[in-house]
PDB file of C-alpha atoms in Angstrom:
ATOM      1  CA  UNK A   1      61.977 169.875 -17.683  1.00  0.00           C
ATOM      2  CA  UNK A   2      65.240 168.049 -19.400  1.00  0.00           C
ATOM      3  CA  UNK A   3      68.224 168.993 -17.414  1.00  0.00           C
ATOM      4  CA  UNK A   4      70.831 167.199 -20.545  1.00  0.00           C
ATOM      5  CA  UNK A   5      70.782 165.449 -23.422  1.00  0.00           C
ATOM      6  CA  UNK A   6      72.937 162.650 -24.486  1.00  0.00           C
ATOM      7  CA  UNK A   7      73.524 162.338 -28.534  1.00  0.00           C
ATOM      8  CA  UNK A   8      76.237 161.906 -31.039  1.00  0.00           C
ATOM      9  CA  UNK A   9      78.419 164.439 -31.696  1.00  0.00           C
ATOM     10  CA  UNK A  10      78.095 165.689 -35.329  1.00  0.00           C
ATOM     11  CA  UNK A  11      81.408 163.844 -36.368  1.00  0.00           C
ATOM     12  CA  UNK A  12      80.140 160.723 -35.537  1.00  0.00           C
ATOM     13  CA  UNK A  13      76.993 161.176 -37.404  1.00  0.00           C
ATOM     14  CA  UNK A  14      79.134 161.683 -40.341  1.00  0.00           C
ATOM     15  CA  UNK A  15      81.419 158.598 -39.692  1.00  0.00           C
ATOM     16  CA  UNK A  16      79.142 156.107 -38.555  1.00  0.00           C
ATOM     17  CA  UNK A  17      76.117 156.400 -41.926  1.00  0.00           C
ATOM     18  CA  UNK A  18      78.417 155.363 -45.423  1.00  0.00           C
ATOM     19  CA  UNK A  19      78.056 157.143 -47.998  1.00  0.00           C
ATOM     20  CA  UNK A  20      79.802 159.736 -50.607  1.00  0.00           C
ATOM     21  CA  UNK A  21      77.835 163.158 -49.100  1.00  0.00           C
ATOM     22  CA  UNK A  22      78.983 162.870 -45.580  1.00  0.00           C
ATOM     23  CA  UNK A  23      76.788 166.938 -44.949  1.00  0.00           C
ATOM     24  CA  UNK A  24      73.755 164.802 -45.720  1.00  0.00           C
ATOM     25  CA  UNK A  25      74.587 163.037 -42.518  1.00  0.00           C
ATOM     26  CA  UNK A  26      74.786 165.807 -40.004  1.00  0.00           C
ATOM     27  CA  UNK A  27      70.876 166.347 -39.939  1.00  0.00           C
ATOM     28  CA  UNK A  28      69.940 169.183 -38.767  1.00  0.00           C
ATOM     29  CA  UNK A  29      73.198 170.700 -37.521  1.00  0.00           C
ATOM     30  CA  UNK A  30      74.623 173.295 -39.948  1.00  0.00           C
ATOM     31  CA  UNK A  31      78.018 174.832 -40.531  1.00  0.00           C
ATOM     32  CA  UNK A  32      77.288 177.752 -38.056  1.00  0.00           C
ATOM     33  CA  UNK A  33      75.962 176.103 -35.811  1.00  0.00           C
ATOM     34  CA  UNK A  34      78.976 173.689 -35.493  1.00  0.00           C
ATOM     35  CA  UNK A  35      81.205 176.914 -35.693  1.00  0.00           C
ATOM     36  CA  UNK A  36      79.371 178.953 -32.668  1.00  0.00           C
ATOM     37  CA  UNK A  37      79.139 175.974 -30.633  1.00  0.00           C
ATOM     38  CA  UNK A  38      75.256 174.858 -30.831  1.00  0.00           C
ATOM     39  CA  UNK A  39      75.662 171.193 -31.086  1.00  0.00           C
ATOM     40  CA  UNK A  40      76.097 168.189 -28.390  1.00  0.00           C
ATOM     41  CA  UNK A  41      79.404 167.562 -27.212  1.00  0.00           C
ATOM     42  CA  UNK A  42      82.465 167.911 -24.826  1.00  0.00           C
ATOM     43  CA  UNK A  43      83.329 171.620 -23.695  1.00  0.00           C
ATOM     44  CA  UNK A  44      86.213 172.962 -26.075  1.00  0.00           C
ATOM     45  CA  UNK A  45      85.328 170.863 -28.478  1.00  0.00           C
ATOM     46  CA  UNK A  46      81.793 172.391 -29.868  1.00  0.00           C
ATOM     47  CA  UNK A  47      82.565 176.087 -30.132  1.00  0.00           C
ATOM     48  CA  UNK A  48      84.996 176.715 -32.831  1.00  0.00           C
ATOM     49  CA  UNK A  49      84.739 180.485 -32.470  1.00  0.00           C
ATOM     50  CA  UNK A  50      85.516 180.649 -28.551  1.00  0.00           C
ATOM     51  CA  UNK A  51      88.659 178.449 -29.067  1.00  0.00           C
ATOM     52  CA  UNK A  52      89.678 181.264 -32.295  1.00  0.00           C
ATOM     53  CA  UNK A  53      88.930 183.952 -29.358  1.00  0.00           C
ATOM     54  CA  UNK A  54      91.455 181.991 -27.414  1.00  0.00           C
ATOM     55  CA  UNK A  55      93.854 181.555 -29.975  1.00  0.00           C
ATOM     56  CA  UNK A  56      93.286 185.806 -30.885  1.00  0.00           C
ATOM     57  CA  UNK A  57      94.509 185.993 -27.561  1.00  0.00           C
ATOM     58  CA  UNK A  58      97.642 183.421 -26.780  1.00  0.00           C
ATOM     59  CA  UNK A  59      98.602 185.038 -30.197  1.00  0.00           C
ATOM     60  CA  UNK A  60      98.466 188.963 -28.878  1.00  0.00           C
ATOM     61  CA  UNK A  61     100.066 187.913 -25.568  1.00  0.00           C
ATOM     62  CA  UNK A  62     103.063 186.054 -26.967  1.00  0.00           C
ATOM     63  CA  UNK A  63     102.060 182.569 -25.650  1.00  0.00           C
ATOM     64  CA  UNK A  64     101.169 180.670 -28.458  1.00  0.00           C
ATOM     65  CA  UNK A  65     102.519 180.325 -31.655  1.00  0.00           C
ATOM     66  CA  UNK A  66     100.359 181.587 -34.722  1.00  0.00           C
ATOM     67  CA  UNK A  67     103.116 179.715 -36.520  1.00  0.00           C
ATOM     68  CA  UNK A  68     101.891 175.943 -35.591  1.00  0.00           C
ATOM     69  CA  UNK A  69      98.255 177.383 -35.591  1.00  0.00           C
ATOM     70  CA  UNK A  70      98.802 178.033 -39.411  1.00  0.00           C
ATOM     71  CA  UNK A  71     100.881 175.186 -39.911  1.00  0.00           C
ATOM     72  CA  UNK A  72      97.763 172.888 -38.600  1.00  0.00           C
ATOM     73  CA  UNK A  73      95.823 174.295 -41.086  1.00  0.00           C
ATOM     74  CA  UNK A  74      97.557 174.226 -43.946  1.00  0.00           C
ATOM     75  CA  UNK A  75      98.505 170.435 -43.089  1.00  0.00           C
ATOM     76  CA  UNK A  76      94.801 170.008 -42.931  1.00  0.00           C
ATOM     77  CA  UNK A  77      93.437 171.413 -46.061  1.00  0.00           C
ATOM     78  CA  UNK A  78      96.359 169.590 -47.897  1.00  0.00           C
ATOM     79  CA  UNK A  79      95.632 166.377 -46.469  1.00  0.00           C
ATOM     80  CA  UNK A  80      91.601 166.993 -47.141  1.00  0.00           C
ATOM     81  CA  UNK A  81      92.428 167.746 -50.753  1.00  0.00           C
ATOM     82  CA  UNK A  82      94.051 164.731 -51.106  1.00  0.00           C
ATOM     83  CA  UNK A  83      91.443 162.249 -49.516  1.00  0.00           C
ATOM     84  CA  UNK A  84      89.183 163.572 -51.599  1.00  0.00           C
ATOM     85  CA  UNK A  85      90.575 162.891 -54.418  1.00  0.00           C
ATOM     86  CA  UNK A  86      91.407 159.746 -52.930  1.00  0.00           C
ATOM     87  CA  UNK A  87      88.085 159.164 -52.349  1.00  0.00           C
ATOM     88  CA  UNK A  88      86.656 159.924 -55.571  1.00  0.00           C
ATOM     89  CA  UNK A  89      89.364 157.674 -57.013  1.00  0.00           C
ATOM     90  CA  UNK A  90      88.524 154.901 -56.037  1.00  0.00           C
ATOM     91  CA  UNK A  91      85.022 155.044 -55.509  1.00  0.00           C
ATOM     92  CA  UNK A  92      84.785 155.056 -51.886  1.00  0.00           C
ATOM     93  CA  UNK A  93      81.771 154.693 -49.531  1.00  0.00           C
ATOM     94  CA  UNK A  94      83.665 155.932 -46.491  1.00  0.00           C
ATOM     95  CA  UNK A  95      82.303 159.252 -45.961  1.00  0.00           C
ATOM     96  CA  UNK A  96      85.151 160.622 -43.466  1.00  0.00           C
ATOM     97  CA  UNK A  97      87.203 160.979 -46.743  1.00  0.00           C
ATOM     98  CA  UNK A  98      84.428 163.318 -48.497  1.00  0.00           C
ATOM     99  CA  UNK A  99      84.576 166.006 -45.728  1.00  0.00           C
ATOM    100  CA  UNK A 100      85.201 169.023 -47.322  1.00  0.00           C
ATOM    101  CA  UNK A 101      87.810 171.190 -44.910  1.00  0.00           C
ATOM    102  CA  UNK A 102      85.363 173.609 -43.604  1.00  0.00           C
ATOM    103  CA  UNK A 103      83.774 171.498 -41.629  1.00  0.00           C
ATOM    104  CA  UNK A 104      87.166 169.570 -40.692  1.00  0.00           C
ATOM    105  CA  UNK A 105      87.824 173.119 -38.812  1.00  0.00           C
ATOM    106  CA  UNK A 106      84.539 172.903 -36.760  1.00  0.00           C
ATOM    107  CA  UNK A 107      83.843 169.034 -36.328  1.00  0.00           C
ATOM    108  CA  UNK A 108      85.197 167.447 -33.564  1.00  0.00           C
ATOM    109  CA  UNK A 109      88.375 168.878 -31.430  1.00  0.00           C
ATOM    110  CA  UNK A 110      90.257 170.204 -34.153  1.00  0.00           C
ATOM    111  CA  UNK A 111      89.780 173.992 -33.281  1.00  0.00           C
ATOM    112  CA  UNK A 112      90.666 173.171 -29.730  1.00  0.00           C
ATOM    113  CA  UNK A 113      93.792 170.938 -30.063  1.00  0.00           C
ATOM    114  CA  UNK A 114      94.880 173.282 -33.150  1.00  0.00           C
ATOM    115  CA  UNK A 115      94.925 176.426 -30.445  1.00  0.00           C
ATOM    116  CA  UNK A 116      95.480 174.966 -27.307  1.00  0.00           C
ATOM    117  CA  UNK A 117      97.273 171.848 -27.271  1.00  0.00           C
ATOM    118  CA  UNK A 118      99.363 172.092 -30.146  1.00  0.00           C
ATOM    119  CA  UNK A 119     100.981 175.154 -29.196  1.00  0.00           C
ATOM    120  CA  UNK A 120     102.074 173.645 -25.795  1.00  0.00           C
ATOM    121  CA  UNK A 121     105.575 175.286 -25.030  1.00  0.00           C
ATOM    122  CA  UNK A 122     106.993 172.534 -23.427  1.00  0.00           C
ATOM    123  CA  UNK A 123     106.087 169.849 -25.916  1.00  0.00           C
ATOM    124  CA  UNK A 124     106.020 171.187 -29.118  1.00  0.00           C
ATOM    125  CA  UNK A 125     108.718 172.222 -31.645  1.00  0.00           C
ATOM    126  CA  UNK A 126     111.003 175.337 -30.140  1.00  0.00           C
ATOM    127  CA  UNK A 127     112.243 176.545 -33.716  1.00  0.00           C
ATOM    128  CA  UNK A 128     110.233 178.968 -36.118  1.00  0.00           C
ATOM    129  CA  UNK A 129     110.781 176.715 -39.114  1.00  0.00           C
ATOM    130  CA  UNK A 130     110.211 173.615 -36.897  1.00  0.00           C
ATOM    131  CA  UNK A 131     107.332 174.939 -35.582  1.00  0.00           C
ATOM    132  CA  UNK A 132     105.810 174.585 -39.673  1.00  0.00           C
ATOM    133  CA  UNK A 133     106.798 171.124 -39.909  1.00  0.00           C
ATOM    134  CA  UNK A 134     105.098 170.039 -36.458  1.00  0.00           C
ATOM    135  CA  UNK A 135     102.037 172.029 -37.200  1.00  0.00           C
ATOM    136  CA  UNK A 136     101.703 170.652 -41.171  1.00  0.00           C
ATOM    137  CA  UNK A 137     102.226 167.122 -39.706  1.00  0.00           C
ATOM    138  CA  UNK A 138      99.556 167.505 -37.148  1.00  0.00           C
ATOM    139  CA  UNK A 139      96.991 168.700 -39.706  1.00  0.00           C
ATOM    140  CA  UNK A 140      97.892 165.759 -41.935  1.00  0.00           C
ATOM    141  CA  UNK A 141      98.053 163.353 -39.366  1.00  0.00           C
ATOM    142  CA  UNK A 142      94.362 164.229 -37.699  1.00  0.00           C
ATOM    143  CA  UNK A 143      92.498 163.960 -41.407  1.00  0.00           C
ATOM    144  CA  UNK A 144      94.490 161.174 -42.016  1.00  0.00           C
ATOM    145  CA  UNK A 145      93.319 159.483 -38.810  1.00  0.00           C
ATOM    146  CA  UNK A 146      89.867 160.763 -39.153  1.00  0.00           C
ATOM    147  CA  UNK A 147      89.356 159.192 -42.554  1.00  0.00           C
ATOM    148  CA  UNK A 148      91.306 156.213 -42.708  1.00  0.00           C
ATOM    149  CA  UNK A 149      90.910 154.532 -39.002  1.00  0.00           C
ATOM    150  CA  UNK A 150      86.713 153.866 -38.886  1.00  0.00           C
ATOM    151  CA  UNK A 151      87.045 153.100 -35.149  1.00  0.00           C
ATOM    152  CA  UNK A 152      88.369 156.359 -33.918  1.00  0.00           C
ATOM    153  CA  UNK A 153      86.786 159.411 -35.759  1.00  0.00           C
ATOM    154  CA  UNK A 154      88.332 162.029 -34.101  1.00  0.00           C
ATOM    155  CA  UNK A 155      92.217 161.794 -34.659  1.00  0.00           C
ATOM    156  CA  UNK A 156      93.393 165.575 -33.347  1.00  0.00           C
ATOM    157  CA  UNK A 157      94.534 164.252 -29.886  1.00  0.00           C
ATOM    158  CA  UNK A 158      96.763 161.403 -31.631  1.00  0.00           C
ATOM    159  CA  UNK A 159      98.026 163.309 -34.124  1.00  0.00           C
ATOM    160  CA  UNK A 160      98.993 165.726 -31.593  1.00  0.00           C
ATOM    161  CA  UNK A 161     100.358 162.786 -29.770  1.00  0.00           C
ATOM    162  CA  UNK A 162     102.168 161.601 -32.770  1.00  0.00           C
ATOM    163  CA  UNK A 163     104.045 165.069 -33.568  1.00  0.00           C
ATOM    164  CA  UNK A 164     105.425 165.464 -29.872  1.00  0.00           C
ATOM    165  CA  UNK A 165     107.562 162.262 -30.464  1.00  0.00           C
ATOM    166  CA  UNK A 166     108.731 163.869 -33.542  1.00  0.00           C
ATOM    167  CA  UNK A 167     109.211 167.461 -32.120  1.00  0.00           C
ATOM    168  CA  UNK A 168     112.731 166.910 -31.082  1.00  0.00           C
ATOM    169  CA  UNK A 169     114.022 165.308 -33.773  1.00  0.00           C
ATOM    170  CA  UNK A 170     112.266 168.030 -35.929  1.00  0.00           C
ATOM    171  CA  UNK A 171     114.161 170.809 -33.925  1.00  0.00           C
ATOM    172  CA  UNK A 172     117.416 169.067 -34.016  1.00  0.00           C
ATOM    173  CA  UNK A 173     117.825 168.474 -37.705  1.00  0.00           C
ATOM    174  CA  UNK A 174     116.516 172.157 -38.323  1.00  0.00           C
ATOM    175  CA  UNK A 175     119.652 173.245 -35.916  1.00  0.00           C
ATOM    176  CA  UNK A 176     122.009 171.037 -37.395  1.00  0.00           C
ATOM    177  CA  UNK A 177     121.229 172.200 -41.165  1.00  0.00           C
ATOM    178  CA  UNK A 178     121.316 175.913 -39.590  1.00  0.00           C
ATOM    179  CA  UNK A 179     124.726 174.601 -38.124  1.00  0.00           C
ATOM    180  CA  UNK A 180     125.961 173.227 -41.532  1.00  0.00           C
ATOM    181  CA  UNK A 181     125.384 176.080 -43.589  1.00  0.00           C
ATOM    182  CA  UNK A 182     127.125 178.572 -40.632  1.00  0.00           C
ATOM    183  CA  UNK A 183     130.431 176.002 -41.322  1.00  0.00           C
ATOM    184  CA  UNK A 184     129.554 176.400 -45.142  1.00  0.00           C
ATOM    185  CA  UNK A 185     129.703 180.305 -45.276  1.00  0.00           C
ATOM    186  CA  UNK A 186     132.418 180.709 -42.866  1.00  0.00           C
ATOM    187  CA  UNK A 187     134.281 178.158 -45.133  1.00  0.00           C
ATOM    188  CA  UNK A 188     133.019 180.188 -48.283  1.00  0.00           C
ATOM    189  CA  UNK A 189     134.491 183.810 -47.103  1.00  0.00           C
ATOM    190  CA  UNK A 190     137.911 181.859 -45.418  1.00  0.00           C
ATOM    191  CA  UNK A 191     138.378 180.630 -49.387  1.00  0.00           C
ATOM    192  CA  UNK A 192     138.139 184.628 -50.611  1.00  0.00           C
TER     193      UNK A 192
END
């Protein structure tokens, strides 16, 4: 009897075989199967749909933000929209910038950073409208990584990373605009 099996993850099947149709790649591993968690890999990182349980859950107990969650996505399917074009423009063999951003959401850690390291109180952004600009960078910065850097496939942890040294500065110059247009109005109904 085989106790484990050691393979590659279904992200770097698609990143390490060139080519323009990087779902030809995957074998026999489909979208489901990537999305319930039926493929080899780390714990957290296979089962999309336990880590959305999770998230349905930090979201109905107030600990998470369903703000950054969205944000990540949107940042994602912009930035997949654009490497695809990218791609197709100029005729690229690199097939990390041909993933369509279905399987963005199930491949890799994405699902799991997206829910539960993203929305880390301490280290993320604090404000609502700060909380969008750290999630839509983190999106953009993991497909980003994914399909421009061929040594490092993955990309959620360092675009996570990346957007914590950027979540106070993202916070402050939210408060200070709030700050500017307080002074603004107040200056406004003073004139009257």
């Amino acid at each position: 009897a085989i106790d484990g099996l050691s393979s590659a993850t279904p992200l770097l099947k698609v990143a390490s075989v060139p080519g323009s149709d990087p779902i030809s790649n995957l074998g026999s591993y489909s979208w489901s199967d990537m999305f319930f968690g039926f493929i080899p890999g780390s714990v957290g990182e296979t089962s999309t749909f336990c880590c959305l349980l999770g998230a349905l859950f930090l979201i109905i107990t107030g600990i998470a933000s369903w703000r950054t969650m969205c944000a990540v996505i949107i940042g994602m399917l912009s930035m997949t929209f654009i490497m695809n074009q990218f791609g197709q423009l100029i005729g690229s063999e690199n097939p990390m910038l041909f993933i369509p951003p279905h399987y963005h959401l199930v491949m890799g850690g994405f699902a799991f950073g997206m829910v539960y390291m993203a929305t880390d109180p301490v280290s993320s952004a604090h404000t609502k409208k700060g909380m969008w600009y750290y999630g839509i960078l983190i999106g953009f910065m993991c497909v980003l990584i994914r399909a421009i850097n061929p040594a490092y496939p993955e990309g959620m942890m360092l675009a996570i990373l990346f957007a914590n040294a950027f979540a106070p500065l993202i916070d402050y110059n939210i408060i200070q605009s709030h700050i500017k247009k307080r002074q603004i109005s107040h200056c406004v109904r003073f004139a009257h």
